[in-house]
Structure formats: structure tokens, C-alpha cells
């Protein structure tokens, strides 16, 4: 599973993944009026929410990769809080934030597509809060998380160095 591999590669054993309870996920889904993508839902319920180290960002920067780093994953309660707050700050109302990059931009699911059951319903979107753009970044959560699993860790002590 991609999220397990992500945890093995980009997190510290000192900060294990945060467990997510099914009841919390169901409360989020009821409140938002959606069913989250099955691959996301299953991965998070099984593995938990990882807390990536700076090594991921350092490796992306060191290798000049065309990826946006992921800095934090939101719990169901945080998803509600962050989504609501960012909507007030200009994030499109159809987006549901589930993670953030190191600059505070959001990785999201599209509630309208989830509700409609469209072909791209499971896609991951990126909201850049500085320029207020929304970009498609992956056709699914599994595809998105595997992009990070395919990044080679930078050599050294595991923390690399941001340039």
C-alpha cells in the first residue's frame, strides 16, 4: 500500500502516524455531504496520518523535482476546520482540504466531483493560496502518494539540506 511505503520512507519512528477513527471519518463525510475517495479512506483508516520529516522537501529540492511537497496531513476534524477557514480566505467552496505543503497551500478533493460520481471523482487537486489557482495533481490519492514514494531520499544524514 502506498501510504505505508510513504510512512516507511518519509517519517520518523519517533512520530508514528496518527490513528484515524472510522466514526470521525463518517462524521466528516456526513458534515461535508460526500463520500471520500475509497483509496484515501482505506489508506488513512489502516495506516493513520503520517507526519513527514523535512527530508521529503529536501529531497524534492535537492533533485529539482517537479513535485509539491506534502508537509502535513489533516485529521477529519482538521479537514473541517481548515476547509472552512480557507474557504473564507478564498479557496473555492467545492474543495475539501486533506493535506498541506510546507508553504501552507492545500491538497484537496473536489466535493462536487465526489457528489456527482464523475469519472475524475477521486482526483487530487492543489490550491495555491498566494495566486489562488487550482491545479489537478493526480488522478487518485494512491497515485498522488506514490509520486512521493518514488522520490529517492537525498544522501547524508536523512535530513538533507534545503537550499
mmCIF file of C-alpha atoms in Angstrom:
data_model
loop_
_atom_site.group_PDB
_atom_site.id
_atom_site.type_symbol
_atom_site.label_atom_id
_atom_site.label_comp_id
_atom_site.label_asym_id
_atom_site.label_seq_id
_atom_site.Cartn_x
_atom_site.Cartn_y
_atom_site.Cartn_z
ATOM 1 C CA UNK A 1 0.000 0.000 0.000
ATOM 2 C CA UNK A 2 1.321 3.442 -0.945
ATOM 3 C CA UNK A 3 0.683 5.200 2.336
ATOM 4 C CA UNK A 4 2.536 2.501 4.284
ATOM 5 C CA UNK A 5 5.509 2.893 1.943
ATOM 6 C CA UNK A 6 5.309 6.684 2.369
ATOM 7 C CA UNK A 7 5.442 6.243 6.162
ATOM 8 C CA UNK A 8 8.473 3.948 5.897
ATOM 9 C CA UNK A 9 10.326 6.387 3.635
ATOM 10 C CA UNK A 10 9.390 9.861 4.849
ATOM 11 C CA UNK A 11 8.509 9.724 8.541
ATOM 12 C CA UNK A 12 10.386 9.205 11.791
ATOM 13 C CA UNK A 13 9.653 6.298 14.110
ATOM 14 C CA UNK A 14 9.633 8.905 16.899
ATOM 15 C CA UNK A 15 6.434 10.367 15.378
ATOM 16 C CA UNK A 16 4.227 7.467 14.305
ATOM 17 C CA UNK A 17 1.153 8.054 12.152
ATOM 18 C CA UNK A 18 -1.858 9.479 13.978
ATOM 19 C CA UNK A 19 -4.700 6.980 14.145
ATOM 20 C CA UNK A 20 -7.984 7.939 12.472
ATOM 21 C CA UNK A 21 -11.238 6.509 13.790
ATOM 22 C CA UNK A 22 -13.993 5.396 11.436
ATOM 23 C CA UNK A 23 -16.595 7.393 13.403
ATOM 24 C CA UNK A 24 -14.574 10.608 12.864
ATOM 25 C CA UNK A 25 -14.293 9.892 9.128
ATOM 26 C CA UNK A 26 -18.051 9.246 8.936
ATOM 27 C CA UNK A 27 -18.802 12.495 10.799
ATOM 28 C CA UNK A 28 -16.637 14.399 8.323
ATOM 29 C CA UNK A 29 -18.366 12.765 5.356
ATOM 30 C CA UNK A 30 -21.851 13.499 6.752
ATOM 31 C CA UNK A 31 -20.939 17.109 7.520
ATOM 32 C CA UNK A 32 -19.427 17.675 4.067
ATOM 33 C CA UNK A 33 -22.109 15.665 2.279
ATOM 34 C CA UNK A 34 -19.624 13.440 0.429
ATOM 35 C CA UNK A 35 -18.060 10.009 0.442
ATOM 36 C CA UNK A 36 -14.298 10.479 0.345
ATOM 37 C CA UNK A 37 -12.340 8.530 -2.279
ATOM 38 C CA UNK A 38 -12.105 4.865 -1.247
ATOM 39 C CA UNK A 39 -8.310 4.675 -1.649
ATOM 40 C CA UNK A 40 -7.833 7.674 0.652
ATOM 41 C CA UNK A 41 -10.366 6.440 3.176
ATOM 42 C CA UNK A 42 -8.950 2.893 3.363
ATOM 43 C CA UNK A 43 -5.321 4.048 3.484
ATOM 44 C CA UNK A 44 -5.873 6.563 6.257
ATOM 45 C CA UNK A 45 -8.046 4.242 8.345
ATOM 46 C CA UNK A 46 -5.500 1.423 8.030
ATOM 47 C CA UNK A 47 -2.220 3.357 8.277
ATOM 48 C CA UNK A 48 -3.105 6.608 10.030
ATOM 49 C CA UNK A 49 -1.963 10.126 9.213
ATOM 50 C CA UNK A 50 1.779 10.395 8.603
ATOM 51 C CA UNK A 51 3.888 13.288 9.826
ATOM 52 C CA UNK A 52 6.570 13.623 7.124
ATOM 53 C CA UNK A 53 10.003 14.899 8.054
ATOM 54 C CA UNK A 54 11.845 17.709 6.280
ATOM 55 C CA UNK A 55 13.755 15.011 4.362
ATOM 56 C CA UNK A 56 10.948 14.837 1.791
ATOM 57 C CA UNK A 57 11.105 18.553 0.999
ATOM 58 C CA UNK A 58 14.907 18.443 0.984
ATOM 59 C CA UNK A 59 14.946 15.536 -1.468
ATOM 60 C CA UNK A 60 12.472 17.248 -3.790
ATOM 61 C CA UNK A 61 14.529 20.448 -3.720
ATOM 62 C CA UNK A 62 17.930 18.721 -3.971
ATOM 63 C CA UNK A 63 16.788 16.750 -7.026
ATOM 64 C CA UNK A 64 14.900 19.694 -8.547
ATOM 65 C CA UNK A 65 11.781 17.555 -8.956
ATOM 66 C CA UNK A 66 8.528 18.955 -10.375
ATOM 67 C CA UNK A 67 6.595 17.978 -7.203
ATOM 68 C CA UNK A 68 4.940 19.995 -4.493
ATOM 69 C CA UNK A 69 5.949 18.604 -1.126
ATOM 70 C CA UNK A 70 3.443 17.438 1.462
ATOM 71 C CA UNK A 71 4.151 18.756 4.931
ATOM 72 C CA UNK A 72 1.151 17.642 6.958
ATOM 73 C CA UNK A 73 -1.976 15.526 6.695
ATOM 74 C CA UNK A 74 -5.190 16.679 8.357
ATOM 75 C CA UNK A 75 -7.322 14.656 10.744
ATOM 76 C CA UNK A 76 -11.052 14.634 9.936
ATOM 77 C CA UNK A 77 -11.641 17.452 12.457
ATOM 78 C CA UNK A 78 -8.745 19.446 10.984
ATOM 79 C CA UNK A 79 -10.126 18.851 7.480
ATOM 80 C CA UNK A 80 -13.368 20.538 8.527
ATOM 81 C CA UNK A 81 -11.574 23.376 10.289
ATOM 82 C CA UNK A 82 -9.000 24.042 7.563
ATOM 83 C CA UNK A 83 -11.512 23.727 4.737
ATOM 84 C CA UNK A 84 -13.875 26.184 6.397
ATOM 85 C CA UNK A 85 -11.104 28.652 7.206
ATOM 86 C CA UNK A 86 -9.548 28.529 3.758
ATOM 87 C CA UNK A 87 -12.915 28.878 2.066
ATOM 88 C CA UNK A 88 -13.374 32.126 3.989
ATOM 89 C CA UNK A 89 -9.916 33.160 2.779
ATOM 90 C CA UNK A 90 -10.689 32.499 -0.893
ATOM 91 C CA UNK A 91 -10.343 28.764 -1.501
ATOM 92 C CA UNK A 92 -13.099 27.616 -3.889
ATOM 93 C CA UNK A 93 -16.105 26.298 -1.960
ATOM 94 C CA UNK A 94 -16.094 22.926 -3.729
ATOM 95 C CA UNK A 95 -12.668 21.919 -2.387
ATOM 96 C CA UNK A 96 -12.045 19.844 0.741
ATOM 97 C CA UNK A 97 -8.505 20.169 2.125
ATOM 98 C CA UNK A 98 -6.875 16.955 3.376
ATOM 99 C CA UNK A 99 -3.175 17.932 3.473
ATOM 100 C CA UNK A 100 -0.873 20.925 3.148
ATOM 101 C CA UNK A 101 2.517 21.638 1.656
ATOM 102 C CA UNK A 102 5.342 23.359 3.553
ATOM 103 C CA UNK A 103 4.116 26.780 2.349
ATOM 104 C CA UNK A 104 0.552 26.306 3.616
ATOM 105 C CA UNK A 105 -1.071 25.507 0.270
ATOM 106 C CA UNK A 106 -3.739 22.806 0.239
ATOM 107 C CA UNK A 107 -4.069 19.369 -1.318
ATOM 108 C CA UNK A 108 -7.777 18.784 -1.803
ATOM 109 C CA UNK A 109 -10.600 16.622 -3.055
ATOM 110 C CA UNK A 110 -13.375 18.171 -5.129
ATOM 111 C CA UNK A 111 -16.733 17.817 -3.330
ATOM 112 C CA UNK A 112 -18.737 18.495 -6.497
ATOM 113 C CA UNK A 113 -16.991 15.677 -8.374
ATOM 114 C CA UNK A 114 -17.338 13.344 -5.387
ATOM 115 C CA UNK A 115 -21.082 14.025 -5.138
ATOM 116 C CA UNK A 116 -21.625 13.674 -8.884
ATOM 117 C CA UNK A 117 -19.633 10.449 -9.134
ATOM 118 C CA UNK A 118 -17.797 11.822 -12.165
ATOM 119 C CA UNK A 119 -15.012 9.846 -13.838
ATOM 120 C CA UNK A 120 -12.380 12.003 -12.133
ATOM 121 C CA UNK A 121 -14.119 11.989 -8.749
ATOM 122 C CA UNK A 122 -11.078 10.593 -6.897
ATOM 123 C CA UNK A 123 -8.639 13.190 -8.238
ATOM 124 C CA UNK A 124 -6.310 15.226 -6.037
ATOM 125 C CA UNK A 125 -6.242 18.985 -6.544
ATOM 126 C CA UNK A 126 -3.801 21.651 -5.340
ATOM 127 C CA UNK A 127 -4.957 25.069 -4.154
ATOM 128 C CA UNK A 128 -2.219 27.714 -4.164
ATOM 129 C CA UNK A 129 -3.343 30.331 -1.654
ATOM 130 C CA UNK A 130 -0.944 33.014 -2.923
ATOM 131 C CA UNK A 131 -2.117 33.117 -6.523
ATOM 132 C CA UNK A 132 -5.497 31.439 -5.893
ATOM 133 C CA UNK A 133 -5.181 28.774 -8.535
ATOM 134 C CA UNK A 134 -6.404 25.187 -8.516
ATOM 135 C CA UNK A 135 -4.395 22.549 -10.365
ATOM 136 C CA UNK A 136 -5.049 18.868 -10.930
ATOM 137 C CA UNK A 137 -2.088 16.939 -9.474
ATOM 138 C CA UNK A 138 -3.116 13.262 -9.575
ATOM 139 C CA UNK A 139 -5.987 11.020 -10.707
ATOM 140 C CA UNK A 140 -6.239 9.409 -7.242
ATOM 141 C CA UNK A 141 -4.866 9.518 -3.718
ATOM 142 C CA UNK A 142 -2.853 6.329 -4.309
ATOM 143 C CA UNK A 143 -1.322 7.809 -7.470
ATOM 144 C CA UNK A 144 -0.538 11.043 -5.624
ATOM 145 C CA UNK A 145 1.116 9.370 -2.625
ATOM 146 C CA UNK A 146 3.158 7.055 -4.875
ATOM 147 C CA UNK A 147 4.757 10.114 -6.500
ATOM 148 C CA UNK A 148 6.459 10.761 -3.147
ATOM 149 C CA UNK A 149 7.347 7.093 -2.661
ATOM 150 C CA UNK A 150 9.238 7.204 -5.950
ATOM 151 C CA UNK A 151 11.454 10.101 -4.766
ATOM 152 C CA UNK A 152 14.967 8.984 -3.827
ATOM 153 C CA UNK A 153 15.982 10.229 -0.370
ATOM 154 C CA UNK A 154 18.895 12.656 -0.602
ATOM 155 C CA UNK A 155 22.214 11.279 0.623
ATOM 156 C CA UNK A 156 23.509 12.224 4.038
ATOM 157 C CA UNK A 157 22.053 12.024 7.482
ATOM 158 C CA UNK A 158 18.467 11.646 6.322
ATOM 159 C CA UNK A 159 17.605 15.306 6.720
ATOM 160 C CA UNK A 160 19.302 16.687 3.605
ATOM 161 C CA UNK A 161 19.659 20.446 3.321
ATOM 162 C CA UNK A 162 17.256 22.979 1.931
ATOM 163 C CA UNK A 163 18.936 25.335 -0.479
#
